[in-house]
Amino acid sequence: MKVGMKIRYQPPRSLREPPASIPSELEVQAIWFEQLHQSVLTTDDGRTVEIIQPGFWNHGGGPDFTQTAVRFAKEGRKDKEITVGNVEVHLRPADWNAHGHDSDPAYDNTILHVVWEARGKSFFPATSSFRRVPQIVLGSQLLASWPELQPLCASVLHYPLPASTPGRCSPVLDELPKERVTDILRAAGTFRLRQKARRWFWRRHLTSPEQALHEALAEALGFHANQIPMRLVAQRLPWTKLRSLDANSRLAHLFGLSGFLPGESTAKLRTEPKTWLRKLWEIWWKARGELDYALLPRSQWKLAGLRPLNRPERRLAALAQIVPKIPALRQAIEAVDADRFGKILLSVGDPFWEKHATITGTPLPSSCRLIGEERVHDILINIFWPMVSLDDPEAAQRGLSAMTMASNGAARIASQRMLISALSPKAMREALIQQGLLQIFRDYCQTDCSQCRNCTFPELVKSWER
Ligand code: SF4
């Protein structure tokens, strides 16, 4: 700049940043969510695909959209069946492998890989079971140019991001007084409570109340990832067998049958795990023969992505300690005493497993309860009150109404779809109402493949109005 030269103020040419030449991955997801593309798209395997519903937008781990419904067509001939599954969105085809989806079974149900652009070498995405995933290049199949669509996408990209658009039932529910909406949700929650109770009723009838409780608690300790193997363990090592064993034998049987007793040399282990393991192997090598037929392969367990505190080893250790407490837990159910039931579970302890997440790994930074308060809260909702409802349905309904429950993914989608804005935040936290949302989501939203067109829930609500 020359000395003495006058500098004049230059106004900006535009108040807005010019749109980026290509969208971000989140913006491509927003295009898909808002369906700002042609209604029939072309795939890279020579087919066309009609998008019936874009699916639920998943903002956590796993595929970007679930429950997407589409109809493929080849040479003008439409498939008879609608295809329902997940959709994964990326900017470019090779991102599929770069993000490890080619070897992740969580992506096996992907029915479409949607990318913004595909330049250069061809790339065909495949699942971990070697199925080719049809791919759509969205950038060339939009309703308008990207700069024109960008403001529309921006309007949905506010946090918290939506998971679904409002459903056909939303205006119907909106016309009802809020007490009526609450009644409907509580009725759906009570129905869910009975469904759960019915399951335990049959297990109790076929086995015994203690065995039904043993299986129910094992399943609940397995969280979502390991519910089935935990239930199998409780069935293959029934309560009557385990209660006849001392504490170390219970651990040896549970860990041995589940495949969690490492067979390799223990020479490199620290003293504490080495002593623990040696003690258990001394019991297990003699007991193993009669349970050989029932051993669970390690592949049954889902370990990837689990927080250390949720590892199945800690859950098995908790189950071993719960076994002698089953009669006391039963008494708490009979006395409809949720506090006592919760306190018994919170008191479950194991000096080794409170400090470890695995046998061979480094100890936890600090000692942690085997069953925390959050898990106990879930167990009260999913096991205690359903079991109480077998003998005293009204007490169970009152008990669940008095509890609060954080909205999980499915309940959040359901409340977004139904737009239940009339309900107070306090009512929305009520466990019975949250259970009702989950039941409606499961029975209607999750089975619908018509973007609400064929769902009968709105008509059902209208019929209740009369
Ligand atoms: S599928 Fe049925 S219950 Fe779900 S949002 Fe649509 S109309 Fe409502």
JSON list of C-alpha atoms in Angstrom, two decimals, residues 313-403:
[
{"chain": "A", "resi": 313, "resn": "GLU", "atom": "CA", "xyz": [-17.60, -60.95, 31.78]},
{"chain": "A", "resi": 314, "resn": "ARG", "atom": "CA", "xyz": [-18.80, -58.39, 34.34]},
{"chain": "A", "resi": 315, "resn": "ARG", "atom": "CA", "xyz": [-22.42, -59.35, 33.61]},
{"chain": "A", "resi": 316, "resn": "LEU", "atom": "CA", "xyz": [-21.68, -63.04, 34.15]},
{"chain": "A", "resi": 317, "resn": "ALA", "atom": "CA", "xyz": [-19.95, -62.21, 37.42]},
{"chain": "A", "resi": 318, "resn": "ALA", "atom": "CA", "xyz": [-23.07, -60.25, 38.46]},
{"chain": "A", "resi": 319, "resn": "LEU", "atom": "CA", "xyz": [-25.30, -63.20, 37.52]},
{"chain": "A", "resi": 320, "resn": "ALA", "atom": "CA", "xyz": [-23.18, -65.53, 39.67]},
{"chain": "A", "resi": 321, "resn": "GLN", "atom": "CA", "xyz": [-23.75, -63.24, 42.65]},
{"chain": "A", "resi": 322, "resn": "ILE", "atom": "CA", "xyz": [-27.49, -62.80, 41.96]},
{"chain": "A", "resi": 323, "resn": "VAL", "atom": "CA", "xyz": [-28.24, -66.55, 42.07]},
{"chain": "A", "resi": 324, "resn": "PRO", "atom": "CA", "xyz": [-28.42, -66.86, 45.90]},
{"chain": "A", "resi": 325, "resn": "LYS", "atom": "CA", "xyz": [-30.45, -63.62, 46.06]},
{"chain": "A", "resi": 326, "resn": "ILE", "atom": "CA", "xyz": [-33.23, -64.89, 43.76]},
{"chain": "A", "resi": 327, "resn": "PRO", "atom": "CA", "xyz": [-35.56, -65.97, 46.65]},
{"chain": "A", "resi": 328, "resn": "ALA", "atom": "CA", "xyz": [-35.21, -62.50, 48.25]},
{"chain": "A", "resi": 329, "resn": "LEU", "atom": "CA", "xyz": [-35.85, -60.82, 44.87]},
{"chain": "A", "resi": 330, "resn": "ARG", "atom": "CA", "xyz": [-38.97, -62.96, 44.45]},
{"chain": "A", "resi": 331, "resn": "GLN", "atom": "CA", "xyz": [-40.22, -61.92, 47.86]},
{"chain": "A", "resi": 332, "resn": "ALA", "atom": "CA", "xyz": [-39.72, -58.26, 46.90]},
{"chain": "A", "resi": 333, "resn": "ILE", "atom": "CA", "xyz": [-41.86, -58.84, 43.78]},
{"chain": "A", "resi": 334, "resn": "GLU", "atom": "CA", "xyz": [-44.58, -60.49, 45.84]},
{"chain": "A", "resi": 335, "resn": "ALA", "atom": "CA", "xyz": [-44.49, -57.62, 48.34]},
{"chain": "A", "resi": 336, "resn": "VAL", "atom": "CA", "xyz": [-44.58, -55.08, 45.42]},
{"chain": "A", "resi": 337, "resn": "ASP", "atom": "CA", "xyz": [-41.50, -53.50, 46.98]},
{"chain": "A", "resi": 338, "resn": "ALA", "atom": "CA", "xyz": [-39.49, -51.89, 44.17]},
{"chain": "A", "resi": 339, "resn": "ASP", "atom": "CA", "xyz": [-37.08, -50.23, 46.60]},
{"chain": "A", "resi": 340, "resn": "ARG", "atom": "CA", "xyz": [-36.10, -53.51, 48.22]},
{"chain": "A", "resi": 341, "resn": "PHE", "atom": "CA", "xyz": [-35.73, -55.18, 44.80]},
{"chain": "A", "resi": 342, "resn": "GLY", "atom": "CA", "xyz": [-33.45, -52.36, 43.60]},
{"chain": "A", "resi": 343, "resn": "LYS", "atom": "CA", "xyz": [-31.34, -52.35, 46.76]},
{"chain": "A", "resi": 344, "resn": "ILE", "atom": "CA", "xyz": [-30.70, -56.11, 46.47]},
{"chain": "A", "resi": 345, "resn": "LEU", "atom": "CA", "xyz": [-29.41, -55.64, 42.93]},
{"chain": "A", "resi": 346, "resn": "LEU", "atom": "CA", "xyz": [-27.27, -52.64, 43.88]},
{"chain": "A", "resi": 347, "resn": "SER", "atom": "CA", "xyz": [-25.67, -54.72, 46.66]},
{"chain": "A", "resi": 348, "resn": "VAL", "atom": "CA", "xyz": [-24.34, -57.30, 44.18]},
{"chain": "A", "resi": 349, "resn": "GLY", "atom": "CA", "xyz": [-20.55, -57.23, 44.38]},
{"chain": "A", "resi": 350, "resn": "ASP", "atom": "CA", "xyz": [-17.42, -59.13, 43.38]},
{"chain": "A", "resi": 351, "resn": "PRO", "atom": "CA", "xyz": [-14.00, -57.90, 44.56]},
{"chain": "A", "resi": 352, "resn": "PHE", "atom": "CA", "xyz": [-12.22, -58.94, 41.35]},
{"chain": "A", "resi": 353, "resn": "TRP", "atom": "CA", "xyz": [-14.83, -57.84, 38.78]},
{"chain": "A", "resi": 354, "resn": "GLU", "atom": "CA", "xyz": [-15.46, -54.48, 40.39]},
{"chain": "A", "resi": 355, "resn": "LYS", "atom": "CA", "xyz": [-11.91, -53.63, 39.39]},
{"chain": "A", "resi": 356, "resn": "HIS", "atom": "CA", "xyz": [-11.72, -55.42, 36.00]},
{"chain": "A", "resi": 357, "resn": "ALA", "atom": "CA", "xyz": [-13.53, -55.39, 32.66]},
{"chain": "A", "resi": 358, "resn": "THR", "atom": "CA", "xyz": [-11.67, -58.40, 31.24]},
{"chain": "A", "resi": 359, "resn": "ILE", "atom": "CA", "xyz": [-9.47, -61.11, 32.72]},
{"chain": "A", "resi": 360, "resn": "THR", "atom": "CA", "xyz": [-6.32, -60.27, 30.82]},
{"chain": "A", "resi": 361, "resn": "GLY", "atom": "CA", "xyz": [-6.66, -56.48, 30.41]},
{"chain": "A", "resi": 362, "resn": "THR", "atom": "CA", "xyz": [-5.39, -53.75, 32.68]},
{"chain": "A", "resi": 363, "resn": "PRO", "atom": "CA", "xyz": [-7.51, -53.05, 35.78]},
{"chain": "A", "resi": 364, "resn": "LEU", "atom": "CA", "xyz": [-10.16, -50.29, 35.68]},
{"chain": "A", "resi": 365, "resn": "PRO", "atom": "CA", "xyz": [-8.94, -46.87, 36.86]},
{"chain": "A", "resi": 366, "resn": "SER", "atom": "CA", "xyz": [-11.39, -47.02, 39.78]},
{"chain": "A", "resi": 367, "resn": "SER", "atom": "CA", "xyz": [-13.62, -49.65, 41.32]},
{"chain": "A", "resi": 368, "resn": "CYS", "atom": "CA", "xyz": [-17.11, -49.79, 39.71]},
{"chain": "A", "resi": 369, "resn": "ARG", "atom": "CA", "xyz": [-20.33, -51.44, 40.85]},
{"chain": "A", "resi": 370, "resn": "LEU", "atom": "CA", "xyz": [-21.30, -54.54, 38.87]},
{"chain": "A", "resi": 371, "resn": "ILE", "atom": "CA", "xyz": [-24.87, -53.28, 38.49]},
{"chain": "A", "resi": 372, "resn": "GLY", "atom": "CA", "xyz": [-25.26, -49.52, 38.48]},
{"chain": "A", "resi": 373, "resn": "GLU", "atom": "CA", "xyz": [-28.32, -47.43, 39.27]},
{"chain": "A", "resi": 374, "resn": "GLU", "atom": "CA", "xyz": [-29.20, -46.88, 35.63]},
{"chain": "A", "resi": 375, "resn": "ARG", "atom": "CA", "xyz": [-29.32, -50.63, 34.97]},
{"chain": "A", "resi": 376, "resn": "VAL", "atom": "CA", "xyz": [-31.40, -51.21, 38.10]},
{"chain": "A", "resi": 377, "resn": "HIS", "atom": "CA", "xyz": [-33.84, -48.53, 36.86]},
{"chain": "A", "resi": 378, "resn": "ASP", "atom": "CA", "xyz": [-34.18, -50.38, 33.52]},
{"chain": "A", "resi": 379, "resn": "ILE", "atom": "CA", "xyz": [-34.64, -53.70, 35.31]},
{"chain": "A", "resi": 380, "resn": "LEU", "atom": "CA", "xyz": [-37.45, -52.23, 37.40]},
{"chain": "A", "resi": 381, "resn": "ILE", "atom": "CA", "xyz": [-39.21, -51.03, 34.25]},
{"chain": "A", "resi": 382, "resn": "ASN", "atom": "CA", "xyz": [-38.65, -54.14, 32.16]},
{"chain": "A", "resi": 383, "resn": "ILE", "atom": "CA", "xyz": [-38.76, -56.95, 34.71]},
{"chain": "A", "resi": 384, "resn": "PHE", "atom": "CA", "xyz": [-39.96, -55.92, 38.15]},
{"chain": "A", "resi": 385, "resn": "TRP", "atom": "CA", "xyz": [-43.22, -54.17, 37.18]},
{"chain": "A", "resi": 386, "resn": "PRO", "atom": "CA", "xyz": [-44.13, -56.66, 34.41]},
{"chain": "A", "resi": 387, "resn": "MET", "atom": "CA", "xyz": [-43.66, -59.50, 36.93]},
{"chain": "A", "resi": 388, "resn": "VAL", "atom": "CA", "xyz": [-45.72, -57.62, 39.55]},
{"chain": "A", "resi": 389, "resn": "SER", "atom": "CA", "xyz": [-48.44, -57.15, 36.92]},
{"chain": "A", "resi": 390, "resn": "LEU", "atom": "CA", "xyz": [-48.90, -60.94, 36.68]},
{"chain": "A", "resi": 391, "resn": "ASP", "atom": "CA", "xyz": [-50.57, -60.86, 40.10]},
{"chain": "A", "resi": 392, "resn": "ASP", "atom": "CA", "xyz": [-51.44, -57.19, 40.56]},
{"chain": "A", "resi": 393, "resn": "PRO", "atom": "CA", "xyz": [-51.88, -55.34, 37.24]},
{"chain": "A", "resi": 394, "resn": "GLU", "atom": "CA", "xyz": [-53.15, -52.12, 38.80]},
{"chain": "A", "resi": 395, "resn": "ALA", "atom": "CA", "xyz": [-50.20, -51.83, 41.18]},
{"chain": "A", "resi": 396, "resn": "ALA", "atom": "CA", "xyz": [-47.83, -52.35, 38.22]},
{"chain": "A", "resi": 397, "resn": "GLN", "atom": "CA", "xyz": [-49.57, -49.63, 36.23]},
{"chain": "A", "resi": 398, "resn": "ARG", "atom": "CA", "xyz": [-49.37, -47.21, 39.16]},
{"chain": "A", "resi": 399, "resn": "GLY", "atom": "CA", "xyz": [-45.72, -48.14, 39.76]},
{"chain": "A", "resi": 400, "resn": "LEU", "atom": "CA", "xyz": [-44.69, -47.48, 36.15]},
{"chain": "A", "resi": 401, "resn": "SER", "atom": "CA", "xyz": [-46.66, -44.21, 36.09]},
{"chain": "A", "resi": 402, "resn": "ALA", "atom": "CA", "xyz": [-44.68, -43.02, 39.10]},
{"chain": "A", "resi": 403, "resn": "MET", "atom": "CA", "xyz": [-41.32, -43.75, 37.44]}
]
